[in-house]
């Protein structure tokens, strides 16, 4: 970092830079600094410019390391040791050599030998070696092997990514990084660590992993390093003696060097085990060396150990037994009972779980801490205690020996249920930190309860609460998994169906279409088993609809035949016909067998169009055939089932219409709109805003394909109105995000830029999109001319896309094209080229060629005064490429193409202006663009200047500034200043 750059960075930017260096996400930085996510984005964008780095990863490398290290050195995200590290020079050298030669090294040894401290020392040493940093993940709190990825993601500062589980996000984040990850205490979750590491190492060729475990991991790349006890020199000059003397001095006064021989003898009796030595040293001020030696000689102080315990492990048990025997009975009881906590705990929590008065517990915890059996730390919520893992496991064994585990764990479970219920009802300002403090205990209690049939009801309740809390915490992957777990623990199929529907909704929020579809089919099975044919019908019809509404989120889009089969099964279920066909469809076996290949779909910007043939061809006789005639025949299925079936029918018919018709062909328009309106009417009768919103989505798509931009915008606004007042839930969130995206793009398509910006800000601020963003805000800001917002938002888009593994997601194409255009308007040719390369990886569809990319390319070419090239880029009439310029792009395409026709001197310009005026009537931005083209054609400078005010009123500062440049003369200077204020490169165009 140059001195000039450092001087330009504000104190707040310096704080943000440091946290970026710690690899925290924008949301986590915002929470840490108590500022908004958008403010963080703005600081990150400013830092990228000031430090002249291309992306967030490069920015992290420029961050100063905590502790005053040299700026530019990679960050080491490691826990701060509470005590000094002693010796181990030989072991550190050997491990360093192994880590240079092998990508995965496991430091193995018994509990208490010093694996963790050695790994931390190695990680600190490696901070300057690995260019992209060092991270430490403690797996002690992890009780579920499926949560390994979550623990590592937390250490890396990664959040959930739509369409990806956390294991994929971790792999994507580390894919090209020269980094070291330390996984500490793997032994109790080997079944989860081994496959996670194998996958991670296979996809991250520059990654090195150092694991600590009591047993080897058994992964292909593993090199095992047995961690020896501390060195024991006969003359007393050894690491073991040095450790004893340092720890004894820390709790009393320094020992005389003449005692080194006696200390060496004690350390030898403890076999050089680091934990045993530390525990013995802690007793030195009260017992003295003679007392320690005597205690270790007493047969009751030695534990024979189990058949699986090796000799070194026996010595740690001996030291722990000895420390345990010195405790008062009440303190022994307290130690074993607090062993059920997976995370740090307070005195109040310990009192509740231990079943002891809080005042007595506080004194007992203090005594245990004095004996080095608990670690004490100050926390925002008060003093917290925790037991080192080896001590916690020892105390848990003691708990089992006295026959108390069920009693104590039951109290722990009740404590967890109470905390979860409190969190569910809590206010949100400090909610996140409170959840993080207890999350590991909630998971541990759930793991214990789920394995005991007598605790099934409590396990179900905790799984449901944890699912809801995880969703609020934006841990959507865990939320889905917990809802599925709750479904498995439910007391009956009806309860199970409800949980599976929640899981499906969370999957929708994760953009995991295949899971969403699978879980809805599972819910249909459960509903059928519960004797709820109407519920099964809703689930089956909803699963069919998903194929069309959310096709972009599927890995394998269900075929039309599958959707129609599900609809047939739904109709029969709604009519009370529990046939084998319905059961088979609910299980998901039947539809898959009928698949005839994936549908051909456009890449975004409107509904999918997967089929050949019109609505009649699809439904074997038109939409009515889909309902088997009179809808009244399904009345026994209830209004919800009837509405869901009508929605599925509307989705199929609207989709089919879009596949084959054009806006000039009105044969199927009334039929299609009527089908969607019927779905809206039936949904409204149910009183369910979610059902009505989904039906309005189908009606919106019908209006899109019919070419009615303003009706589509009105339906989108109605959706948001319906949903905005609903309490948050997975289903509401899923529907609301979709509705906000649609209303933002609809407003943009109708030329209501101020409203589009308002909706875009609301969408951008949604917690579920905090880390990934949405394409709509970038499109709005680019077309409006809000350049700073585009640059800021593009950082988050690029970061999220790279963390997700740079997938080929065509629906991101319009946002990427918008960013590329803005860099072109700024004359930043390198950045424009980079973004266009990304666009090439995302989308090669006709929509890009003739739709959104034509609009952005045309706008840039016109800005550069290349009217003829712009006309060539938008050569087809809108009616020739109507499918790709429908929805958002139709009016923009028509208006910009008209300007290109006029500025290029096309002989048919006047006809084009006349036709364009009719085509864009009612769209204030497009009307102003056409009016400006007409003024140029007529040579009317006053009329041209009048459009500048129209653009200002319509919320398009870029087009207003461009108008001044087109007017020329004395207006050129004002236009140049206006464009420069936006951050754009002025391009004067002489048209007179």
mmCIF file of C-alpha atoms in Angstrom, residues 138-143 188 335 337-350 353 365 373-377 379 382-389 392-393 409 412 415-416 419 433-445:
data_model
loop_
_atom_site.group_PDB
_atom_site.id
_atom_site.type_symbol
_atom_site.label_atom_id
_atom_site.label_comp_id
_atom_site.label_asym_id
_atom_site.label_seq_id
_atom_site.Cartn_x
_atom_site.Cartn_y
_atom_site.Cartn_z
ATOM 1 C CA UNK A 138 -12.527 -25.764 15.855
ATOM 2 C CA UNK A 139 -14.740 -28.829 15.463
ATOM 3 C CA UNK A 140 -15.263 -29.398 19.185
ATOM 4 C CA UNK A 141 -18.776 -27.876 19.184
ATOM 5 C CA UNK A 142 -19.807 -29.851 16.099
ATOM 6 C CA UNK A 143 -21.976 -32.796 17.101
ATOM 7 C CA UNK A 188 -15.609 -37.346 17.102
ATOM 8 C CA UNK A 335 -17.946 -30.502 36.717
ATOM 9 C CA UNK A 337 -22.968 -31.954 34.937
ATOM 10 C CA UNK A 338 -21.670 -28.957 32.990
ATOM 11 C CA UNK A 339 -19.930 -31.381 30.642
ATOM 12 C CA UNK A 340 -23.156 -31.513 28.600
ATOM 13 C CA UNK A 341 -22.577 -27.964 27.336
ATOM 14 C CA UNK A 342 -21.102 -27.895 23.843
ATOM 15 C CA UNK A 343 -20.335 -24.161 23.964
ATOM 16 C CA UNK A 344 -19.328 -21.623 26.635
ATOM 17 C CA UNK A 345 -22.006 -21.220 29.315
ATOM 18 C CA UNK A 346 -22.947 -18.812 32.087
ATOM 19 C CA UNK A 347 -23.449 -19.502 35.775
ATOM 20 C CA UNK A 348 -27.215 -19.152 35.315
ATOM 21 C CA UNK A 349 -27.218 -21.755 32.548
ATOM 22 C CA UNK A 350 -25.061 -24.084 34.635
ATOM 23 C CA UNK A 353 -28.818 -27.644 33.859
ATOM 24 C CA UNK A 365 -17.438 -22.657 38.860
ATOM 25 C CA UNK A 373 -10.526 -27.382 34.970
ATOM 26 C CA UNK A 374 -12.547 -24.555 33.397
ATOM 27 C CA UNK A 375 -11.491 -21.596 31.276
ATOM 28 C CA UNK A 376 -13.049 -18.237 32.142
ATOM 29 C CA UNK A 377 -13.702 -15.480 29.612
ATOM 30 C CA UNK A 379 -18.391 -11.901 27.201
ATOM 31 C CA UNK A 382 -21.421 -11.724 31.328
ATOM 32 C CA UNK A 383 -18.759 -14.151 32.476
ATOM 33 C CA UNK A 384 -18.635 -17.398 30.516
ATOM 34 C CA UNK A 385 -17.025 -20.724 31.302
ATOM 35 C CA UNK A 386 -15.938 -23.633 29.170
ATOM 36 C CA UNK A 387 -14.104 -26.885 29.704
ATOM 37 C CA UNK A 388 -11.249 -27.872 27.439
ATOM 38 C CA UNK A 389 -12.369 -30.748 25.272
ATOM 39 C CA UNK A 392 -15.156 -32.143 29.084
ATOM 40 C CA UNK A 393 -14.969 -35.692 27.722
ATOM 41 C CA UNK A 409 -29.207 -34.110 29.468
ATOM 42 C CA UNK A 412 -30.089 -29.483 29.158
ATOM 43 C CA UNK A 415 -32.881 -25.417 28.780
ATOM 44 C CA UNK A 416 -32.292 -25.536 25.020
ATOM 45 C CA UNK A 419 -33.642 -20.670 24.864
ATOM 46 C CA UNK A 433 -25.189 -12.920 18.612
ATOM 47 C CA UNK A 434 -27.608 -14.587 21.027
ATOM 48 C CA UNK A 435 -28.348 -17.341 18.546
ATOM 49 C CA UNK A 436 -24.669 -17.950 17.827
ATOM 50 C CA UNK A 437 -23.984 -18.317 21.547
ATOM 51 C CA UNK A 438 -26.434 -21.206 21.978
ATOM 52 C CA UNK A 439 -26.583 -22.750 18.505
ATOM 53 C CA UNK A 440 -24.055 -25.503 19.208
ATOM 54 C CA UNK A 441 -25.919 -26.487 22.371
ATOM 55 C CA UNK A 442 -29.224 -26.596 20.489
ATOM 56 C CA UNK A 443 -27.648 -28.898 17.927
ATOM 57 C CA UNK A 444 -26.066 -31.127 20.572
ATOM 58 C CA UNK A 445 -29.325 -31.435 22.521
#
